[in-house]
mmCIF file of C-alpha atoms in Angstrom:
data_model
loop_
_atom_site.group_PDB
_atom_site.id
_atom_site.type_symbol
_atom_site.label_atom_id
_atom_site.label_comp_id
_atom_site.label_asym_id
_atom_site.label_seq_id
_atom_site.Cartn_x
_atom_site.Cartn_y
_atom_site.Cartn_z
ATOM 1 C CA MET Q 11 10.039 1.524 -14.005
ATOM 2 C CA TYR Q 12 7.476 -0.778 -15.465
ATOM 3 C CA GLU Q 13 9.451 -2.370 -17.882
ATOM 4 C CA THR Q 14 12.083 -3.694 -15.574
ATOM 5 C CA SER Q 15 9.842 -4.609 -12.617
ATOM 6 C CA GLY Q 16 8.922 -8.244 -14.243
ATOM 7 C CA ASN Q 17 6.133 -10.002 -12.376
ATOM 8 C CA LEU Q 18 5.662 -7.262 -9.704
ATOM 9 C CA VAL Q 19 3.175 -5.333 -11.978
ATOM 10 C CA ASN Q 20 0.882 -8.429 -12.032
ATOM 11 C CA SER Q 21 -1.376 -6.745 -9.124
ATOM 12 C CA TRP Q 22 -3.707 -4.602 -7.793
ATOM 13 C CA TYR Q 23 -2.303 -1.221 -6.694
ATOM 14 C CA ALA Q 24 -4.242 1.037 -4.590
ATOM 15 C CA ALA Q 25 -4.713 4.369 -6.502
ATOM 16 C CA GLY Q 26 -6.385 6.289 -3.706
ATOM 17 C CA LEU Q 27 -9.159 6.487 -0.979
ATOM 18 C CA SER Q 28 -12.461 5.742 -2.784
ATOM 19 C CA SER Q 29 -13.753 9.411 -0.805
ATOM 20 C CA GLY Q 30 -10.963 11.256 -3.056
ATOM 21 C CA PHE Q 31 -12.759 10.131 -6.317
ATOM 22 C CA LYS Q 32 -15.745 12.765 -7.126
ATOM 23 C CA GLU Q 33 -17.948 12.479 -9.632
ATOM 24 C CA GLY Q 34 -17.090 14.686 -12.486
ATOM 25 C CA LYS Q 35 -13.883 15.533 -11.264
ATOM 26 C CA PRO Q 36 -10.648 13.980 -13.177
ATOM 27 C CA VAL Q 37 -8.028 12.343 -10.735
ATOM 28 C CA LYS Q 38 -4.134 11.831 -11.839
ATOM 29 C CA VAL Q 39 -2.333 9.003 -10.321
ATOM 30 C CA ARG Q 40 1.011 7.645 -11.060
ATOM 31 C CA ILE Q 41 1.953 3.946 -10.664
ATOM 32 C CA PHE Q 42 5.032 2.509 -11.559
ATOM 33 C CA GLU Q 43 5.956 6.106 -13.178
ATOM 34 C CA VAL Q 44 2.916 5.204 -15.470
ATOM 35 C CA PRO Q 45 0.636 8.305 -15.627
ATOM 36 C CA ILE Q 46 -3.052 7.610 -15.395
ATOM 37 C CA VAL Q 47 -6.312 9.574 -14.902
ATOM 38 C CA CYS Q 48 -9.322 8.294 -13.495
ATOM 39 C CA TRP Q 49 -12.803 9.503 -13.057
ATOM 40 C CA ARG Q 50 -16.175 8.871 -11.131
ATOM 41 C CA LYS Q 51 -18.916 8.225 -13.991
ATOM 42 C CA ASN Q 52 -22.676 8.725 -12.905
ATOM 43 C CA ASP Q 53 -23.299 5.269 -12.198
ATOM 44 C CA GLY Q 54 -20.726 5.549 -9.392
ATOM 45 C CA SER Q 55 -17.936 3.586 -11.325
ATOM 46 C CA ILE Q 56 -14.757 4.211 -11.702
ATOM 47 C CA ALA Q 57 -12.533 4.655 -15.167
ATOM 48 C CA ALA Q 58 -9.163 4.846 -15.550
ATOM 49 C CA ILE Q 59 -6.912 5.408 -18.666
ATOM 50 C CA LEU Q 60 -3.586 6.609 -19.771
ATOM 51 C CA ASP Q 61 -3.172 10.267 -18.902
ATOM 52 C CA ARG Q 62 -2.064 11.184 -22.368
ATOM 53 C CA CYS Q 63 -4.427 12.289 -25.202
ATOM 54 C CA ASN Q 64 -3.748 10.496 -28.798
ATOM 55 C CA HIS Q 65 -4.167 13.481 -30.425
ATOM 56 C CA ARG Q 66 -1.190 15.689 -29.006
ATOM 57 C CA ASN Q 67 -0.258 13.579 -26.234
ATOM 58 C CA VAL Q 68 -1.598 16.474 -23.645
ATOM 59 C CA PRO Q 69 -2.433 15.375 -20.450
ATOM 60 C CA LEU Q 70 -6.334 14.168 -20.016
ATOM 61 C CA SER Q 71 -6.530 14.947 -16.394
ATOM 62 C CA ASP Q 72 -6.007 18.876 -16.981
ATOM 63 C CA GLY Q 73 -9.346 18.293 -18.904
ATOM 64 C CA GLN Q 74 -12.799 18.206 -18.063
ATOM 65 C CA ILE Q 75 -15.364 15.223 -17.709
ATOM 66 C CA VAL Q 76 -18.495 16.203 -19.487
ATOM 67 C CA ASP Q 77 -21.470 13.436 -20.212
ATOM 68 C CA GLN Q 78 -19.068 10.828 -18.304
ATOM 69 C CA CYS Q 79 -16.086 11.456 -20.858
ATOM 70 C CA ILE Q 80 -13.326 13.116 -20.262
ATOM 71 C CA VAL Q 81 -12.433 16.224 -22.702
ATOM 72 C CA CYS Q 82 -8.886 17.228 -23.731
ATOM 73 C CA PRO Q 83 -7.932 20.853 -22.585
ATOM 74 C CA TYR Q 84 -6.016 21.254 -25.891
ATOM 75 C CA HIS Q 85 -8.204 20.035 -28.960
ATOM 76 C CA GLY Q 86 -11.409 19.209 -27.215
ATOM 77 C CA TRP Q 87 -11.060 15.518 -28.424
ATOM 78 C CA VAL Q 88 -13.137 13.287 -26.008
ATOM 79 C CA TYR Q 89 -12.736 10.302 -24.559
ATOM 80 C CA ASN Q 90 -15.391 7.582 -22.814
ATOM 81 C CA GLY Q 91 -14.501 5.231 -19.860
ATOM 82 C CA GLU Q 92 -12.993 3.030 -22.226
ATOM 83 C CA GLY Q 93 -10.344 5.007 -23.729
ATOM 84 C CA GLN Q 94 -12.201 5.355 -26.911
ATOM 85 C CA CYS Q 95 -12.406 8.703 -28.809
ATOM 86 C CA VAL Q 96 -16.082 9.486 -29.655
ATOM 87 C CA GLN Q 97 -15.734 12.916 -30.430
ATOM 88 C CA ILE Q 98 -13.090 15.436 -32.372
ATOM 89 C CA PRO Q 99 -14.544 18.899 -32.609
ATOM 90 C CA SER Q 100 -12.655 19.697 -35.648
ATOM 91 C CA GLU Q 101 -13.803 17.097 -37.953
ATOM 92 C CA GLY Q 102 -17.608 18.573 -37.144
ATOM 93 C CA PRO Q 103 -20.242 15.628 -38.127
ATOM 94 C CA HIS Q 104 -17.470 13.064 -39.648
ATOM 95 C CA VAL Q 105 -17.641 10.594 -36.859
ATOM 96 C CA GLU Q 106 -16.011 8.275 -39.270
ATOM 97 C CA ARG Q 107 -12.553 10.484 -39.027
ATOM 98 C CA ILE Q 108 -12.141 9.432 -35.620
ATOM 99 C CA PRO Q 109 -9.129 6.924 -35.448
ATOM 100 C CA THR Q 110 -9.876 3.862 -33.994
ATOM 101 C CA LYS Q 111 -6.949 3.207 -31.731
ATOM 102 C CA LYS Q 112 -7.816 3.742 -27.932
ATOM 103 C CA VAL Q 113 -6.234 5.349 -25.252
ATOM 104 C CA GLU Q 114 -5.167 2.337 -22.891
ATOM 105 C CA GLY Q 115 -7.560 1.527 -20.162
ATOM 106 C CA PHE Q 116 -6.710 -0.145 -16.887
ATOM 107 C CA PRO Q 117 -9.247 -2.425 -14.960
ATOM 108 C CA VAL Q 118 -10.310 -1.161 -11.786
ATOM 109 C CA LYS Q 119 -12.134 -2.417 -8.652
ATOM 110 C CA GLU Q 120 -13.158 -0.794 -5.723
ATOM 111 C CA ARG Q 121 -12.967 -2.200 -2.319
ATOM 112 C CA TYR Q 122 -12.430 -1.920 1.465
ATOM 113 C CA GLY Q 123 -12.428 1.962 1.055
ATOM 114 C CA LEU Q 124 -9.762 2.005 -1.565
ATOM 115 C CA VAL Q 125 -9.603 2.299 -5.518
ATOM 116 C CA TRP Q 126 -7.478 -0.389 -6.625
ATOM 117 C CA ILE Q 127 -6.084 -0.374 -10.418
ATOM 118 C CA TRP Q 128 -4.744 -3.761 -12.000
ATOM 119 C CA MET Q 129 -1.325 -2.851 -13.377
ATOM 120 C CA GLY Q 130 -0.590 -6.193 -14.884
ATOM 121 C CA ARG Q 131 0.344 -7.237 -18.522
ATOM 122 C CA SER Q 132 -2.588 -9.836 -18.542
ATOM 123 C CA THR Q 133 -6.347 -10.148 -17.693
ATOM 124 C CA PRO Q 134 -6.853 -9.570 -14.020
ATOM 125 C CA PRO Q 135 -7.409 -12.558 -12.151
ATOM 126 C CA PHE Q 136 -10.890 -13.117 -10.598
ATOM 127 C CA LYS Q 137 -9.604 -12.347 -6.944
ATOM 128 C CA ASP Q 138 -10.054 -9.235 -5.109
ATOM 129 C CA PRO Q 139 -7.046 -7.019 -4.300
ATOM 130 C CA PHE Q 140 -5.360 -7.626 -0.920
ATOM 131 C CA PRO Q 141 -8.203 -7.829 1.701
ATOM 132 C CA MET Q 142 -7.876 -5.000 3.800
ATOM 133 C CA PRO Q 143 -9.212 -6.010 7.374
ATOM 134 C CA VAL Q 144 -11.850 -3.359 8.084
ATOM 135 C CA MET Q 145 -13.768 -5.907 10.583
ATOM 136 C CA ALA Q 146 -16.825 -3.932 10.969
ATOM 137 C CA GLU Q 147 -18.798 -6.924 11.189
ATOM 138 C CA LYS Q 148 -16.846 -7.400 14.448
ATOM 139 C CA LYS Q 149 -17.283 -4.339 16.069
ATOM 140 C CA TRP Q 150 -14.063 -3.079 15.215
ATOM 141 C CA ASN Q 151 -13.297 0.576 14.222
ATOM 142 C CA HIS Q 152 -11.005 1.586 11.620
ATOM 143 C CA TYR Q 153 -9.503 4.773 9.855
ATOM 144 C CA TYR Q 154 -6.782 5.566 6.803
ATOM 145 C CA MET Q 155 -3.679 7.193 6.958
ATOM 146 C CA VAL Q 156 -2.320 8.297 3.302
ATOM 147 C CA THR Q 157 1.558 8.853 3.605
ATOM 148 C CA HIS Q 158 4.037 9.835 0.783
ATOM 149 C CA PHE Q 159 7.632 7.934 1.613
ATOM 150 C CA GLU Q 160 10.412 8.921 -0.553
ATOM 151 C CA ASN Q 161 11.922 5.200 -0.687
ATOM 152 C CA ASN Q 162 11.290 1.920 -2.300
ATOM 153 C CA VAL Q 163 8.441 -0.798 -1.580
ATOM 154 C CA THR Q 164 10.990 -3.449 -0.639
ATOM 155 C CA ASP Q 165 12.743 -1.301 1.940
ATOM 156 C CA LEU Q 166 9.365 0.100 3.248
ATOM 157 C CA VAL Q 167 7.402 -2.758 3.767
ATOM 158 C CA GLU Q 168 10.592 -4.344 5.869
ATOM 159 C CA ASN Q 169 10.149 -1.063 7.878
ATOM 160 C CA PHE Q 170 6.910 -1.835 8.709
ATOM 161 C CA MET Q 171 7.575 -5.248 10.187
ATOM 162 C CA ASP Q 172 10.781 -4.587 11.317
ATOM 163 C CA VAL Q 173 10.571 -4.819 15.356
ATOM 164 C CA PRO Q 174 14.460 -3.570 16.638
ATOM 165 C CA HIS Q 175 14.477 -0.218 14.768
ATOM 166 C CA THR Q 176 11.199 0.224 17.259
ATOM 167 C CA ILE Q 177 13.429 1.501 20.611
ATOM 168 C CA PHE Q 178 15.282 3.758 18.444
ATOM 169 C CA VAL Q 179 13.406 5.715 15.719
ATOM 170 C CA HIS Q 180 9.946 5.519 17.737
ATOM 171 C CA LYS Q 181 11.929 5.995 21.398
ATOM 172 C CA GLY Q 182 9.192 6.700 23.986
ATOM 173 C CA TRP Q 183 6.408 6.629 21.622
ATOM 174 C CA PHE Q 184 6.021 2.548 20.238
ATOM 175 C CA ARG Q 185 8.861 0.936 22.742
ATOM 176 C CA ASP Q 186 11.873 1.633 24.621
ATOM 177 C CA ARG Q 187 15.014 -0.282 25.090
ATOM 178 C CA LYS Q 188 14.914 -3.073 27.680
ATOM 179 C CA GLN Q 189 17.426 -5.844 26.448
ATOM 180 C CA ILE Q 190 14.435 -8.345 26.560
ATOM 181 C CA ARG Q 191 15.311 -11.453 24.009
ATOM 182 C CA ILE Q 192 12.537 -12.240 21.679
ATOM 183 C CA THR Q 193 12.483 -15.262 20.021
ATOM 184 C CA ALA Q 194 10.204 -15.898 16.387
ATOM 185 C CA ASP Q 195 9.185 -18.103 14.048
ATOM 186 C CA VAL Q 196 9.754 -16.852 10.230
ATOM 187 C CA GLU Q 197 8.075 -18.475 7.680
ATOM 188 C CA ARG Q 198 8.433 -18.195 3.788
ATOM 189 C CA THR Q 199 6.072 -19.631 1.565
ATOM 190 C CA SER Q 200 5.745 -18.941 -2.143
ATOM 191 C CA ASP Q 201 3.882 -15.529 -1.572
ATOM 192 C CA SER Q 202 4.421 -14.522 1.582
ATOM 193 C CA VAL Q 203 6.793 -13.844 5.160
ATOM 194 C CA LEU Q 204 4.867 -14.992 8.281
ATOM 195 C CA VAL Q 205 6.456 -13.967 11.526
ATOM 196 C CA THR Q 206 4.742 -15.400 14.780
ATOM 197 C CA TYR Q 207 6.824 -13.520 17.899
ATOM 198 C CA ASP Q 208 6.755 -15.516 21.436
ATOM 199 C CA GLN Q 209 6.437 -12.106 23.288
ATOM 200 C CA SER Q 210 2.943 -12.656 25.166
ATOM 201 C CA ASN Q 211 3.758 -10.164 28.169
ATOM 202 C CA ASP Q 212 5.370 -7.629 25.632
ATOM 203 C CA ALA Q 213 3.673 -3.766 25.296
ATOM 204 C CA ILE Q 214 3.707 -1.444 22.766
ATOM 205 C CA GLY Q 215 3.277 2.374 23.342
ATOM 206 C CA PHE Q 216 0.088 3.162 24.986
ATOM 207 C CA SER Q 217 -1.363 -0.555 24.964
ATOM 208 C CA SER Q 218 -0.427 -0.896 29.344
ATOM 209 C CA TRP Q 219 -3.322 2.014 29.524
ATOM 210 C CA LEU Q 220 -5.637 1.750 26.329
ATOM 211 C CA ILE Q 221 -5.220 -1.526 24.965
ATOM 212 C CA ASN Q 222 -4.662 -4.145 27.299
ATOM 213 C CA PRO Q 223 -5.876 -2.510 30.876
ATOM 214 C CA LYS Q 224 -6.630 -6.118 32.252
ATOM 215 C CA ASN Q 225 -2.832 -7.131 31.475
ATOM 216 C CA LEU Q 226 -4.344 -10.148 29.224
ATOM 217 C CA PRO Q 227 -1.821 -11.920 26.871
ATOM 218 C CA MET Q 228 -0.750 -10.805 23.345
ATOM 219 C CA LYS Q 229 -0.272 -12.408 20.246
ATOM 220 C CA HIS Q 230 2.168 -10.473 17.696
ATOM 221 C CA THR Q 231 2.187 -11.481 14.167
ATOM 222 C CA ASP Q 232 3.933 -9.710 11.373
ATOM 223 C CA ASN Q 233 3.099 -10.753 7.935
ATOM 224 C CA PHE Q 234 4.149 -9.578 4.604
ATOM 225 C CA TYR Q 235 1.958 -10.426 1.446
ATOM 226 C CA MET Q 236 3.440 -10.179 -2.091
ATOM 227 C CA PRO Q 237 3.955 -8.230 -3.726
ATOM 228 C CA ASN Q 238 3.363 -4.862 -1.535
ATOM 229 C CA ASN Q 239 1.301 -5.693 1.544
ATOM 230 C CA THR Q 240 1.762 -6.110 5.387
ATOM 231 C CA ARG Q 241 -0.110 -6.469 8.281
ATOM 232 C CA VAL Q 242 0.796 -6.301 12.172
ATOM 233 C CA ASP Q 243 -1.107 -7.660 14.450
ATOM 234 C CA TYR Q 244 -1.293 -7.082 18.202
ATOM 235 C CA ILE Q 245 -4.087 -9.301 19.480
ATOM 236 C CA TYR Q 246 -5.362 -9.685 23.404
ATOM 237 C CA GLY Q 247 -6.646 -12.407 24.767
ATOM 238 C CA ALA Q 248 -9.372 -14.200 22.647
ATOM 239 C CA GLU Q 249 -9.959 -11.138 20.466
ATOM 240 C CA GLU Q 250 -11.015 -9.066 23.174
ATOM 241 C CA ARG Q 251 -9.047 -6.332 22.194
ATOM 242 C CA GLY Q 252 -6.581 -5.489 19.494
ATOM 243 C CA PHE Q 253 -4.750 -3.137 17.345
ATOM 244 C CA ILE Q 254 -3.937 -4.136 13.519
ATOM 245 C CA ILE Q 255 -1.550 -1.828 11.332
ATOM 246 C CA THR Q 256 -2.003 -3.116 7.645
ATOM 247 C CA SER Q 257 -0.212 -1.171 4.714
ATOM 248 C CA THR Q 258 -0.410 -1.621 1.172
ATOM 249 C CA CYS Q 259 2.175 0.468 -0.966
ATOM 250 C CA THR Q 260 2.135 1.524 -4.347
ATOM 251 C CA PRO Q 261 5.120 2.489 -6.313
ATOM 252 C CA VAL Q 262 5.277 5.864 -7.826
ATOM 253 C CA ALA Q 263 8.870 6.105 -8.675
ATOM 254 C CA PRO Q 264 12.133 4.153 -7.740
ATOM 255 C CA PHE Q 265 12.495 6.249 -4.589
ATOM 256 C CA SER Q 266 8.780 7.401 -4.278
ATOM 257 C CA THR Q 267 6.087 5.204 -2.861
ATOM 258 C CA MET Q 268 2.468 6.174 -1.639
ATOM 259 C CA VAL Q 269 1.505 4.283 1.453
ATOM 260 C CA TYR Q 270 -2.320 3.063 2.825
ATOM 261 C CA THR Q 271 -2.140 2.451 5.971
ATOM 262 C CA LEU Q 272 -5.319 1.115 7.803
ATOM 263 C CA ILE Q 273 -5.647 1.415 11.357
ATOM 264 C CA THR Q 274 -7.913 -1.261 12.561
ATOM 265 C CA TYR Q 275 -8.740 -1.523 16.761
ATOM 266 C CA LYS Q 276 -10.842 -2.757 19.233
ATOM 267 C CA PHE Q 277 -10.348 -0.985 22.516
ATOM 268 C CA GLY Q 278 -13.858 -2.354 24.665
ATOM 269 C CA TRP Q 279 -15.903 0.696 25.833
ATOM 270 C CA LEU Q 280 -13.517 3.402 24.613
ATOM 271 C CA THR Q 281 -13.585 1.871 20.928
ATOM 272 C CA PRO Q 282 -15.853 4.491 19.940
ATOM 273 C CA ILE Q 283 -13.947 7.533 21.064
ATOM 274 C CA ALA Q 284 -10.296 6.168 20.806
ATOM 275 C CA LYS Q 285 -9.626 7.752 17.588
ATOM 276 C CA LEU Q 286 -9.494 11.032 19.040
ATOM 277 C CA GLY Q 287 -5.916 10.425 20.315
ATOM 278 C CA LEU Q 288 -5.120 7.176 18.304
ATOM 279 C CA ASN Q 289 -4.995 9.220 14.990
ATOM 280 C CA SER Q 290 -2.672 11.824 16.573
ATOM 281 C CA TYR Q 291 -0.514 8.928 17.903
ATOM 282 C CA THR Q 292 -0.507 6.977 14.687
ATOM 283 C CA ARG Q 293 0.422 9.849 12.339
ATOM 284 C CA LYS Q 294 3.386 10.461 14.948
ATOM 285 C CA VAL Q 295 5.036 7.401 14.795
ATOM 286 C CA ILE Q 296 4.524 6.973 10.982
ATOM 287 C CA SER Q 297 5.972 10.707 10.702
ATOM 288 C CA GLN Q 298 9.408 9.197 12.456
ATOM 289 C CA ASP Q 299 9.162 6.483 9.662
ATOM 290 C CA VAL Q 300 8.822 8.832 7.020
ATOM 291 C CA TRP Q 301 11.844 10.521 8.537
ATOM 292 C CA ILE Q 302 14.039 7.408 8.733
ATOM 293 C CA MET Q 303 13.205 5.930 5.707
ATOM 294 C CA LYS Q 304 14.341 9.198 3.593
ATOM 295 C CA LYS Q 305 17.234 9.412 5.318
ATOM 296 C CA HIS Q 306 18.302 5.502 3.988
ATOM 297 C CA GLY Q 307 16.856 6.542 0.838
ATOM 298 C CA ASP Q 308 18.796 9.493 0.122
ATOM 299 C CA ASN Q 309 22.022 7.735 1.475
ATOM 300 C CA VAL Q 310 21.019 4.615 -0.929
ATOM 301 C CA ARG Q 311 21.209 7.067 -4.051
ATOM 302 C CA GLU Q 312 24.189 9.080 -2.544
ATOM 303 C CA PHE Q 313 26.091 5.872 -2.873
ATOM 304 C CA GLY Q 314 24.330 4.644 -5.889
ATOM 305 C CA TYR Q 315 23.851 1.187 -4.583
ATOM 306 C CA GLN Q 316 22.940 -0.998 -1.504
ATOM 307 C CA ASP Q 317 25.875 -2.849 0.293
ATOM 308 C CA TYR Q 318 23.937 -4.630 3.376
ATOM 309 C CA ARG Q 319 24.890 -6.952 6.234
ATOM 310 C CA SER Q 320 22.572 -8.833 7.726
ATOM 311 C CA THR Q 321 22.242 -10.654 11.012
ATOM 312 C CA GLN Q 322 19.447 -13.254 12.327
ATOM 313 C CA ALA Q 323 17.013 -10.607 13.296
ATOM 314 C CA ASP Q 324 16.811 -9.488 9.394
ATOM 315 C CA THR Q 325 15.585 -12.941 8.695
ATOM 316 C CA MET Q 326 12.136 -11.638 7.543
ATOM 317 C CA HIS Q 327 14.066 -8.529 5.654
ATOM 318 C CA LEU Q 328 16.106 -11.512 3.620
ATOM 319 C CA TYR Q 329 13.018 -13.568 3.038
ATOM 320 C CA ILE Q 330 10.967 -10.189 1.671
ATOM 321 C CA GLU Q 331 13.883 -9.464 -0.596
ATOM 322 C CA ASN Q 332 14.034 -13.129 -2.024
ATOM 323 C CA LEU Q 333 10.139 -13.121 -2.808
ATOM 324 C CA ARG Q 334 10.144 -9.780 -4.384
ATOM 325 C CA LYS Q 335 13.641 -10.357 -6.345
ATOM 326 C CA ALA Q 336 12.307 -13.594 -7.908
ATOM 327 C CA SER Q 337 9.072 -11.641 -9.018
ATOM 328 C CA GLU Q 338 11.186 -8.709 -10.229
ATOM 329 C CA GLU Q 339 13.228 -10.997 -12.584
ATOM 330 C CA GLN Q 340 10.290 -13.445 -13.578
ATOM 331 C CA LYS Q 341 11.354 -16.396 -11.577
ATOM 332 C CA SER Q 342 9.945 -19.375 -9.402
ATOM 333 C CA PRO Q 343 9.915 -18.187 -6.406
ATOM 334 C CA PRO Q 344 12.077 -19.782 -3.786
ATOM 335 C CA PRO Q 345 11.031 -22.733 -1.778
ATOM 336 C CA PRO Q 346 9.587 -22.758 1.325
ATOM 337 C CA LEU Q 347 11.579 -22.185 4.649
ATOM 338 C CA LYS Q 348 11.154 -21.607 8.056
ATOM 339 C CA LYS Q 349 13.430 -20.531 10.851
ATOM 340 C CA GLU Q 350 13.357 -20.123 14.733
ATOM 341 C CA ILE Q 351 15.249 -16.774 15.550
ATOM 342 C CA GLU Q 352 16.226 -14.801 18.500
ATOM 343 C CA PHE Q 353 16.985 -11.197 19.354
ATOM 344 C CA TRP Q 354 17.072 -8.421 21.719
ATOM 345 C CA VAL Q 355 15.215 -4.938 22.370
#
């Protein structure tokens, strides 16, 4: 998968929540089918190397952390955080016998409550990973959900931005069918797809009694950022209240993806206690997407290929597919484009 993904690999991918990386405990992750072992060192930094001992290729993740190094469980070869073997028990004091070849390492950054690994073939850029909008400085609250989906990144990010499916998959939870006409501007840039809806009087799920009791006008935007990130904003009034769903997708295998979803919210005086009910609500909604995306993925695999027909409501899907396909094929992105669409929900 890694070798066939082209420039899609040239990005930071979430390996897990920061809280899941404890000092002295190996953590195995898989990104683009590449097994990686991570561990937190005494100074708080995180090491990430290929999960394979150079000696007999046993997974290092089954070993132990000793003095900030990882020890292979088979013959006890010891590797530091850069992947260099620093000790071989069977060779006694002869350090000159240690092979110089390192286990491949991966750059790591810890940002926004997540641990990120650079999967690119080149040196990582100076910019940080995708900015997950924690927004603590603006008195918003937030929490993460970590979800495994049995489907691919492209179809998942399209699902996360898709409005028409909500009246069927999330009926009674997120939106009900009312045959309301919705117009939207869909813009494709060199590295994003930006959707702005003209639906200031719309309501989502619990919004009428929790998010928007004052019936403030709503601004709804759905944005995709290459190669694997989505951000859905529901902002009420002059940011008096709001609800933001941000997801970053990490491909594990062709039909296996870990999704790290940040829920950011501001509900006035209810903000400090809203998580009690909001967590259950958002988990229910995402479980419905897990179900439908498994059905979708299973059927694509059963037939062996995708054979889609699209309408105007799928414009954002086509734009996302254009961008990801160009990157996968290591081609220049398609030209910028903007289109006004209409559909009914």
